[in-house]
Short mmCIF file of C-alpha atoms and ligand atoms in Angstrom, two decimals:
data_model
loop_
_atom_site.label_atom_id
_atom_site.label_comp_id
_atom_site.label_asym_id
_atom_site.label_seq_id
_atom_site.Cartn_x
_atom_site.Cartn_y
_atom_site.Cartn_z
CA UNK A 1 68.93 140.78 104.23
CA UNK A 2 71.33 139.90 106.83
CA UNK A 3 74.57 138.03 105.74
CA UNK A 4 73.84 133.86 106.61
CA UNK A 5 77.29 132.64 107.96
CA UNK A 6 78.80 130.90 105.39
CA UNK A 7 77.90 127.05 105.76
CA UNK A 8 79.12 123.66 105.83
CA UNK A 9 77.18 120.72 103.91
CA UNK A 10 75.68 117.85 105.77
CA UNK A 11 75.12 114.15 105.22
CA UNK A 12 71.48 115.11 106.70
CA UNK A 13 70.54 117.12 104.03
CA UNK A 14 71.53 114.80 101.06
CA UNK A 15 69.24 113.53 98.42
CA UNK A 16 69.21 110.14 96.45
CA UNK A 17 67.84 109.84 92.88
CA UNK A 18 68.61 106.40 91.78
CA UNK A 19 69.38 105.30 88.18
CA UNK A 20 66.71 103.59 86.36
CA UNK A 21 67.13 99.65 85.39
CA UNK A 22 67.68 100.75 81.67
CA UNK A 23 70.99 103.12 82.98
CA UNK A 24 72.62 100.60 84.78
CA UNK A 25 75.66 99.23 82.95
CA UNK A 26 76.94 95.73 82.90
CA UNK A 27 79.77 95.28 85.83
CA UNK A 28 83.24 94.51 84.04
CA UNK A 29 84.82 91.00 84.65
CA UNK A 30 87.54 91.46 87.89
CA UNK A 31 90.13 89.53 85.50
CA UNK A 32 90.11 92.97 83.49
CA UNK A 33 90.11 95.65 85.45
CA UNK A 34 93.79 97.35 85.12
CA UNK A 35 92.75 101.19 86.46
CA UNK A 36 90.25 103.63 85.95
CA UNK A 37 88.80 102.46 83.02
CA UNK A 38 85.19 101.28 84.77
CA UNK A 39 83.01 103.49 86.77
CA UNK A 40 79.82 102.39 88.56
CA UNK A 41 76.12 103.87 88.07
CA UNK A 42 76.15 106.73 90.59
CA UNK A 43 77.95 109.39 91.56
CA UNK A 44 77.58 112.59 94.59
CA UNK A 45 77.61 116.05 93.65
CA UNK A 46 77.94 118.77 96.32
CA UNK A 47 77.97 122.72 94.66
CA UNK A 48 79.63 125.80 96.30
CA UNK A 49 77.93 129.45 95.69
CA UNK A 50 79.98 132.44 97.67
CA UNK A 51 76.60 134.22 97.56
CA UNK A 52 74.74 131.23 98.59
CA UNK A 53 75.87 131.08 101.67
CA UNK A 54 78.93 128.60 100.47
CA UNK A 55 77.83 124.68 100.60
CA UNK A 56 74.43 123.51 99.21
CA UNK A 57 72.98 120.20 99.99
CA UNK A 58 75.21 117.29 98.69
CA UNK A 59 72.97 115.06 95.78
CA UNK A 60 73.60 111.74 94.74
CA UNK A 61 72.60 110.70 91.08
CA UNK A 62 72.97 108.80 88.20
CA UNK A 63 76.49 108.94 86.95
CA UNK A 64 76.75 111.53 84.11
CA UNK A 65 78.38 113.50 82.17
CA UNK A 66 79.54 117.25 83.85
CA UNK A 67 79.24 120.69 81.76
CA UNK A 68 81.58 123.50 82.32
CA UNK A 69 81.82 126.70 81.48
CA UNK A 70 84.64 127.04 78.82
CA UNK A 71 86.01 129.47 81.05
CA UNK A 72 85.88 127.70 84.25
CA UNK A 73 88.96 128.71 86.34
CA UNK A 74 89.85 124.47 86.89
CA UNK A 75 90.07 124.30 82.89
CA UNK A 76 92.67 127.38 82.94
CA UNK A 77 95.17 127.25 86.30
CA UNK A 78 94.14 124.04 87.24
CA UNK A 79 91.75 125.04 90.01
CA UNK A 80 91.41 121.44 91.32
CA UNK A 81 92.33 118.84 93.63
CA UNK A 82 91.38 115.45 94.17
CA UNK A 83 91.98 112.32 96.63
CA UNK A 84 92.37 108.81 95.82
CA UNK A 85 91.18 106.00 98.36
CA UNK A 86 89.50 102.73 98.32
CA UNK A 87 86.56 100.54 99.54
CA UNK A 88 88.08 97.17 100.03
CA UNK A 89 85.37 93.40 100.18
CA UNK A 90 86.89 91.71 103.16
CA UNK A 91 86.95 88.14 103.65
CA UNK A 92 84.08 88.25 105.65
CA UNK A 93 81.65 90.15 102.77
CA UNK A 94 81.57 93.11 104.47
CA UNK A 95 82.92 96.32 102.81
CA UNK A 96 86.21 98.36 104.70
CA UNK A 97 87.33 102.16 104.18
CA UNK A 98 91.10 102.93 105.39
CA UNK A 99 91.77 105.83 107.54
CA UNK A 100 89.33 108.02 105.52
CA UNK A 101 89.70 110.80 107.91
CA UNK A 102 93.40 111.54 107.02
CA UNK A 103 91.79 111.64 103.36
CA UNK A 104 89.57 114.64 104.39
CA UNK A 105 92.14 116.22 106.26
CA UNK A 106 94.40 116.18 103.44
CA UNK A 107 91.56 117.09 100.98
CA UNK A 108 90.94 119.97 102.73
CA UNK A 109 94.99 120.95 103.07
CA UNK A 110 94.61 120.74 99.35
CA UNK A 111 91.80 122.95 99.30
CA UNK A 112 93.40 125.63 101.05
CA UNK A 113 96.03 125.91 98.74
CA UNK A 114 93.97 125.96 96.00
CA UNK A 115 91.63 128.93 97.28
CA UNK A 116 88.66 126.21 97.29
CA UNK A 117 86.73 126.30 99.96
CA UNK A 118 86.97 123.35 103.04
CA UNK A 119 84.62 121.65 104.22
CA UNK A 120 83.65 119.05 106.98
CA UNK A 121 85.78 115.81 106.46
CA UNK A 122 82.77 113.56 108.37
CA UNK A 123 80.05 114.68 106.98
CA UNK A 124 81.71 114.08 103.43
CA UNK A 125 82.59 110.38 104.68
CA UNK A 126 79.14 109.50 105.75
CA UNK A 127 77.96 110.71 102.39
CA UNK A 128 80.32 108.43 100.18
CA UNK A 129 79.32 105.94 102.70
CA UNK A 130 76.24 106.14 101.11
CA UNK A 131 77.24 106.23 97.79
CA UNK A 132 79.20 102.94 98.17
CA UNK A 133 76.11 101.24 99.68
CA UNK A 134 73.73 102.48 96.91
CA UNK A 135 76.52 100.94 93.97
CA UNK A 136 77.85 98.09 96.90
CA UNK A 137 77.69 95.15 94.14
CA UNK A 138 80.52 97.09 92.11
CA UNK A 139 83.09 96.49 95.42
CA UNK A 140 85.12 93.75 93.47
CA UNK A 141 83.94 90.21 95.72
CA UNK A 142 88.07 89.73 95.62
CA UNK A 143 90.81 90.37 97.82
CA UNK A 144 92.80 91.08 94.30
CA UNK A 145 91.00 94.38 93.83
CA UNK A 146 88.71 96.75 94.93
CA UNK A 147 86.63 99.92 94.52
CA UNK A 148 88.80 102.98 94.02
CA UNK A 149 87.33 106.28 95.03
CA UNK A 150 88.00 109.42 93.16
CA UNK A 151 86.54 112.99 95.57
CA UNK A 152 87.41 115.84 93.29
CA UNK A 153 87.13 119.34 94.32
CA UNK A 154 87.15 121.68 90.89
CA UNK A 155 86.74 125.53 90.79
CA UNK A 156 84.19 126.57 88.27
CA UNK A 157 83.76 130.81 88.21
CA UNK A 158 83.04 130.86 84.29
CA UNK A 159 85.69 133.80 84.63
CA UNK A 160 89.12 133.97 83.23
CA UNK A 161 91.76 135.84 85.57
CA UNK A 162 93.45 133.91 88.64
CA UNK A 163 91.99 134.70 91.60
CA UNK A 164 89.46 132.46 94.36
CA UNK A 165 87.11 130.42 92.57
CA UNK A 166 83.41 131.83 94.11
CA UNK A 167 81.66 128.94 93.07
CA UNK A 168 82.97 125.16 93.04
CA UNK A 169 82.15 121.53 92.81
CA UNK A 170 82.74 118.70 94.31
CA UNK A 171 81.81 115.30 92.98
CA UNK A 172 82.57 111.49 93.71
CA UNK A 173 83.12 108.46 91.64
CA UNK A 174 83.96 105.06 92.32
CA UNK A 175 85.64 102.57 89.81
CA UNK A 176 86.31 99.08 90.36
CA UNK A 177 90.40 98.38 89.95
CA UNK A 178 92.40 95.36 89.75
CA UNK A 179 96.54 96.20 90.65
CA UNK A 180 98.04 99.02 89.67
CA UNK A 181 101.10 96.99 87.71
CA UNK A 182 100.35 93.46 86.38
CA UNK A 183 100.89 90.79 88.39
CA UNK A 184 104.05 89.21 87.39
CA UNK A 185 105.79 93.09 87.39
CA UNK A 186 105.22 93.21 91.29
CA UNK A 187 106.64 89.53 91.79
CA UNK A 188 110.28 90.07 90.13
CA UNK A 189 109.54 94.09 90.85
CA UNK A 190 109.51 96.87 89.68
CA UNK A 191 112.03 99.48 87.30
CA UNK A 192 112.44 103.15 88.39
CA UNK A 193 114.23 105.90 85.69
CA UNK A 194 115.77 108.28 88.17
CA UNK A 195 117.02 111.64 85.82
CA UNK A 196 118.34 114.90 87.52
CA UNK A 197 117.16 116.63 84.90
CA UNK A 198 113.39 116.53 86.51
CA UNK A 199 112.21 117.47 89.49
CA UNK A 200 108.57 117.10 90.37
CA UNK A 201 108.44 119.40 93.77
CA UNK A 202 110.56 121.96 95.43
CA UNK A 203 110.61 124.25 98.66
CA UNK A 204 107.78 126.24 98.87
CA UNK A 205 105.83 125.05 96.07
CA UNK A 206 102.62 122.18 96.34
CA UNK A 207 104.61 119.05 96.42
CA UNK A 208 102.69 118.23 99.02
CA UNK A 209 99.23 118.80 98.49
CA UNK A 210 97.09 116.65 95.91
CA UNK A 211 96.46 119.39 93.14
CA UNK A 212 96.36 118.52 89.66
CA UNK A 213 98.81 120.73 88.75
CA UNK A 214 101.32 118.32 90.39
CA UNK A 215 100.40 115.52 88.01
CA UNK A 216 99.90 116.79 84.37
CA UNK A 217 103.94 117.84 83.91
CA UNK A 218 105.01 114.36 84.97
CA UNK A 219 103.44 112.58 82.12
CA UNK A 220 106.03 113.41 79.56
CA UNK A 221 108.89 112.03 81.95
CA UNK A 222 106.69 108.90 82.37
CA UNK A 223 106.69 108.51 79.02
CA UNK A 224 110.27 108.71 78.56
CA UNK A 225 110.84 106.51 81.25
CA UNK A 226 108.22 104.01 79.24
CA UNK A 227 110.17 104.45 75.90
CA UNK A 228 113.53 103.42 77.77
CA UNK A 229 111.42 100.27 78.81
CA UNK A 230 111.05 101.24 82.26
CA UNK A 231 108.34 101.57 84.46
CA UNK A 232 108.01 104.49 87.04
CA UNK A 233 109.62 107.22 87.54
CA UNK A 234 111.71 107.92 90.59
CA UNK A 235 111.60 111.58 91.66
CA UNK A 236 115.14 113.11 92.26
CA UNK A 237 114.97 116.77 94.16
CA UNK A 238 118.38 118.99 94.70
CA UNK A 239 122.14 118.70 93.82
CA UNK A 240 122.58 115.66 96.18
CA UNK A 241 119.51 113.91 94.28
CA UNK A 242 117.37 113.31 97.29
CA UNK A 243 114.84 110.53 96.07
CA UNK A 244 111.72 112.03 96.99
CA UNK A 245 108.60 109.48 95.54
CA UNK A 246 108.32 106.88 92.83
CA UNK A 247 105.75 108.02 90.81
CA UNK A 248 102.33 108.65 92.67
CA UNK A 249 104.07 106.48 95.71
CA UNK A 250 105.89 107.12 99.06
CA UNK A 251 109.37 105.64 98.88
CA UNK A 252 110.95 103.30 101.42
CA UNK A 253 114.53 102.02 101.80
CA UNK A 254 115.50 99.12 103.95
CA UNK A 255 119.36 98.85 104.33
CA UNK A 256 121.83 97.48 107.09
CA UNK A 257 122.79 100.85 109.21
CA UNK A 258 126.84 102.08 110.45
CA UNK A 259 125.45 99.73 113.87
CA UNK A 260 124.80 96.45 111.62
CA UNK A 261 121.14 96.97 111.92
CA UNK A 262 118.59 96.83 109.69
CA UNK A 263 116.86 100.20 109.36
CA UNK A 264 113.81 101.07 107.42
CA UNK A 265 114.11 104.93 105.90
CA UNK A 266 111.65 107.69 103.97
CA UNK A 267 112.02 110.68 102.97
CA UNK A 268 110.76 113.15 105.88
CA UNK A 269 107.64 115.72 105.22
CA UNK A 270 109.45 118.85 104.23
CA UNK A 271 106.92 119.95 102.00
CA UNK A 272 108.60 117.87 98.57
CA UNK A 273 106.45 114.87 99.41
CA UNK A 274 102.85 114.13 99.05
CA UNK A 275 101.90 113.26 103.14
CA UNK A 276 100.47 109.31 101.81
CA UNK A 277 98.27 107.60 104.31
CA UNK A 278 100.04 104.42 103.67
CA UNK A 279 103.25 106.12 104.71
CA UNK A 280 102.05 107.08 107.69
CA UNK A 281 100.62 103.47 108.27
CA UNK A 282 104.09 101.77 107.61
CA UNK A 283 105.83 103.75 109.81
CA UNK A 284 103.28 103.70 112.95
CA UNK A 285 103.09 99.60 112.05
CA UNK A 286 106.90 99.40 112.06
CA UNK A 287 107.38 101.60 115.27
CA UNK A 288 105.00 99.49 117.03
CA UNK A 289 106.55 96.01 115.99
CA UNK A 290 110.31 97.49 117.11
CA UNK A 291 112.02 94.85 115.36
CA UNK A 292 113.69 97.37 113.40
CA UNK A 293 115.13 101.24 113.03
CA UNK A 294 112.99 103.26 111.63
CA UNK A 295 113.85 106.85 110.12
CA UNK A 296 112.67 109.68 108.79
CA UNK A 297 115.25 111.18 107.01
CA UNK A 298 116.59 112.46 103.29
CA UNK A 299 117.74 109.82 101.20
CA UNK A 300 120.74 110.58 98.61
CA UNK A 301 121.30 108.78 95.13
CA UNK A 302 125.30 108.79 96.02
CA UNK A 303 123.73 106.93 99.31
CA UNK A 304 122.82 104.62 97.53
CA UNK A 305 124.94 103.37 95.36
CA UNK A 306 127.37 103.63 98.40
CA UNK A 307 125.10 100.81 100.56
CA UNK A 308 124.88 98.81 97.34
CA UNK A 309 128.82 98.57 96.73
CA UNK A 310 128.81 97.27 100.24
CA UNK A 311 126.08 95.04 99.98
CA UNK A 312 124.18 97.14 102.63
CA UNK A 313 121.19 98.09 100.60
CA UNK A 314 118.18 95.18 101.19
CA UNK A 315 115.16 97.00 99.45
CA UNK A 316 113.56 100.01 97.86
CA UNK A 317 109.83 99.88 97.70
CA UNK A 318 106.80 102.33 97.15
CA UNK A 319 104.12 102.69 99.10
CA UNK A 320 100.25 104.16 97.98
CA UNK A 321 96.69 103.31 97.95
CA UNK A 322 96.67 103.08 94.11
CA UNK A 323 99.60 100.30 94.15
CA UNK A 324 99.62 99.11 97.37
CA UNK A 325 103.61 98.17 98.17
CA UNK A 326 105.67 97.74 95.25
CA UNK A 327 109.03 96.21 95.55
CA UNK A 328 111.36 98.01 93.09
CA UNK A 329 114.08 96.22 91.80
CA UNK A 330 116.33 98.20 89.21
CA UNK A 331 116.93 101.89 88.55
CA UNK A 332 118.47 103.51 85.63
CA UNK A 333 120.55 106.77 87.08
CA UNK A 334 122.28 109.04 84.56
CA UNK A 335 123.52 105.76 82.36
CA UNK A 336 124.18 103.48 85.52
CA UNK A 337 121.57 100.31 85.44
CA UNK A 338 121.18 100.12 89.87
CA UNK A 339 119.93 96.16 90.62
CA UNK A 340 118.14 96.32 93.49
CA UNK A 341 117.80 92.86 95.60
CA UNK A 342 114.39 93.55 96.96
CA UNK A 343 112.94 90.76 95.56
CA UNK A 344 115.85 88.73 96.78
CA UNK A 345 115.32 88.66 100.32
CA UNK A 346 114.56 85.98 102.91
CA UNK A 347 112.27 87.93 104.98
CA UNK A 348 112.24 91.29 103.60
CA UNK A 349 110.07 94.06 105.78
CA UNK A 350 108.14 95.32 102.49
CA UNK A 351 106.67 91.77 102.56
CA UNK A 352 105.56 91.87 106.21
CA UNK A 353 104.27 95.01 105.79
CA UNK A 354 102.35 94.30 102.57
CA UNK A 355 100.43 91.46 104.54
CA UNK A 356 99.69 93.12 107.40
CA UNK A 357 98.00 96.20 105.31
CA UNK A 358 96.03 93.97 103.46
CA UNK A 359 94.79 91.35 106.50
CA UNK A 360 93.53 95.37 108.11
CA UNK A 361 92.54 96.15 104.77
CA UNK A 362 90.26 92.99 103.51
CA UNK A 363 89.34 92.16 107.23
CA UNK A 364 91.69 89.36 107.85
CA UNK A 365 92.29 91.19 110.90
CA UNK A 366 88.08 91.87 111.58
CA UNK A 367 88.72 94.94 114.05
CA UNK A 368 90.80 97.21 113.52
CA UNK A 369 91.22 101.21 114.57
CA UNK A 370 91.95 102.25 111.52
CA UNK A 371 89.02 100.20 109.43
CA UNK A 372 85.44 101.92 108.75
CA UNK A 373 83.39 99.24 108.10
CA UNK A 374 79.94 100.86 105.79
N1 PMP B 1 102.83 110.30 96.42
C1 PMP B 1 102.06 110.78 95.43
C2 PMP B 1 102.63 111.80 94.51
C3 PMP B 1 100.75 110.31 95.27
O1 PMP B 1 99.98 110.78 94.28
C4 PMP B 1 100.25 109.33 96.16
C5 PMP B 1 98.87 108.80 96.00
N2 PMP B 1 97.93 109.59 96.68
C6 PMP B 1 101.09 108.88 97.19
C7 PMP B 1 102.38 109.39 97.29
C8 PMP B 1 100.61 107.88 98.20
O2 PMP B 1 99.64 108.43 99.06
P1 PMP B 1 98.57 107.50 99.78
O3 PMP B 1 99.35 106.55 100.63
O4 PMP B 1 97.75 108.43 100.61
O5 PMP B 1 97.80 106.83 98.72
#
């Protein structure tokens, strides 16, 4: 009766029990996917016992329903993270991840704060790997869409009373999206409703880890933004109203600097952001092209509307796996309506960068670093 060390899963020990022909639903049409509605025939399962020695083997199965305990610490505190990334069908039929490592890394960042237990980011990639290949013919064959996949760590003690979860589960499904906005909202762009009144993340709290409990209270400010006609929200944080994201998106700003430059800016990692993987991208992309600044830095409202008056503001855009690179182009701030000439550029960067993601992402570009071809 020695204590086992507690242990990690592994890809090796995973088993496969395939749906039957008569549970295999009928793949939606790609013209009408909008997201999340749609999810494919399997799914992977991987449980967590304290006094099991922590991980068991991971399982992949037919998609199906989950049953809880009604007093399962994720229905309560919200005992739960999740991820959000996507298997993209290049141009040359063959199936792409992006980055899927910082994923993991991030998943388990999440974890931590969470008092979930982490786990090994590889051996979790190999085994949506599989996944993917087992439901393959749901990857959208269209460089319009693609599969979206949802890891989801929830703690599950059937215990009320906030402490560690002992026990936990986490599961993967995959659901084939078309874009996040409709088409025609991402050519003339997108509108942002910017209110002090909200704040989504502050110092020392989770901003920047990808817990549920980040994403429930920004529904009803959604919605308002939704009744004024408006489409996102853009996050405001502090007296100065530091724009911090635009909705579940990284936000960029492109203006002409004091030196007559252009300069692309975001909002640095001080703990009010979620750390997004396309973020990252942008900014190693723009560093290595050099054709313009490029700053981490915080971003005011009264900024702003100061480069605007002087016809030194080019774009705002966001920036996420869900919605790609959205250009925004107006923002409603305490009563002022903000037009933003994104769309209006010759050249603009958010353009150039939006291609470039995509020819890595769909395999325009066949071999790339940061593509894991399954
Ligand atoms: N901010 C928030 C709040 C998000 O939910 C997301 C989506 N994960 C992002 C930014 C963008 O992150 P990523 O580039 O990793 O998709």
């Amino acid at each position: 009766n020695s204590i086992q060390p507690q242990r990690f899963f592994k890809y090796a020990d995973l088993s496969v029990r395939l749906a039957g022909p008569e549970q295999l639903n009928p793949k939606p049409d790609v013209n009408k996917l909008s997201f999340g509605k749609y999810f494919t025939d399997h799914m992977l399962k991987i449980h967590y016992y304290e006094g099991m020695n922590g991980w068991q083997a991971p399982e992949i199965m037919p998609f199906e329903n989950i049953v809880l305990h009604p007093a399962a610490k994720v229905l309560h505190y919200a005992v739960e993270l999740f991820e959000g990334m996507k298997a993209y069908r290049g141009v040359d039929g063959k199936i792409r991840l992006f980055r899927p490592e910082l994923n993991m890394e991030r998943m388990n960042n999440s974890a931590i704060r969470v008092g979930l237990p982490p786990f090994r980011g590889e051996e979790l990639i190999k085994c949506i790997c599989r996944l993917i290949s087992i439901d393959q013919e749901w990857v959208p064959h269209s460089t319009a869409s693609s599969l979206y996949i949802r890891p989801t760590l929830i703690g599950i003690d059937p215990t009320l009373g906030v402490v560690a979860s002992d026990s936990a589960l986490l599961y993967v499904i995959l659901s084939p999206v078309g874009s996040y906005f409709k088409p025609t909202d991402v050519q003339v762009g997108v509108s942002l409703l910017a209110d002090p009144r909200y704040t989504r993340a502050w110092p020392g709290g989770c901003g920047n880890a990808k817990v549920g409990s980040n994403y429930g209270p920004t529904i009803q400010v959604q919605q308002e933004a939704t009744e004024k006609g408006l489409q996102q929200v853009l996050w405001l944080y502090g007296e100065n109203n530091e724009l911090t994201e635009i909705g579940a998106m990284n936000v960029f700003v492109v203006c002409i600097n004091d030196n007559g430059e252009r300069e692309l800016l975001t909002p640095p990692l001080n703990g009010l952001i979620l750390p997004g993987i396309v973020r990252k991208s942008l900014l190693t992309i723009s560093r290595q092209w050099n054709q313009f600044q490029v700053t981490e830095r915080i971003i005011t409202m009264k900024e702003i509307i100061q480069l605007l008056s002087e016809n030194r503001l080019l774009e705002i855009f966001g920036a996420g796996t869900a919605c790609a690179i959205s250009p925004v182009s107006y923002i409603d701030f305490q009563g002022q309506g903000l037009h933003i000439p994104t769309t209006e550029q010759p050249e603009p960067i958010y353009q150039m960068l939006k291609k470039y993601l995509l020819d890595i992402q769909y395999g325009v570009i066949p071999e790339h670093p940061w593509s894991l071809v399954i």
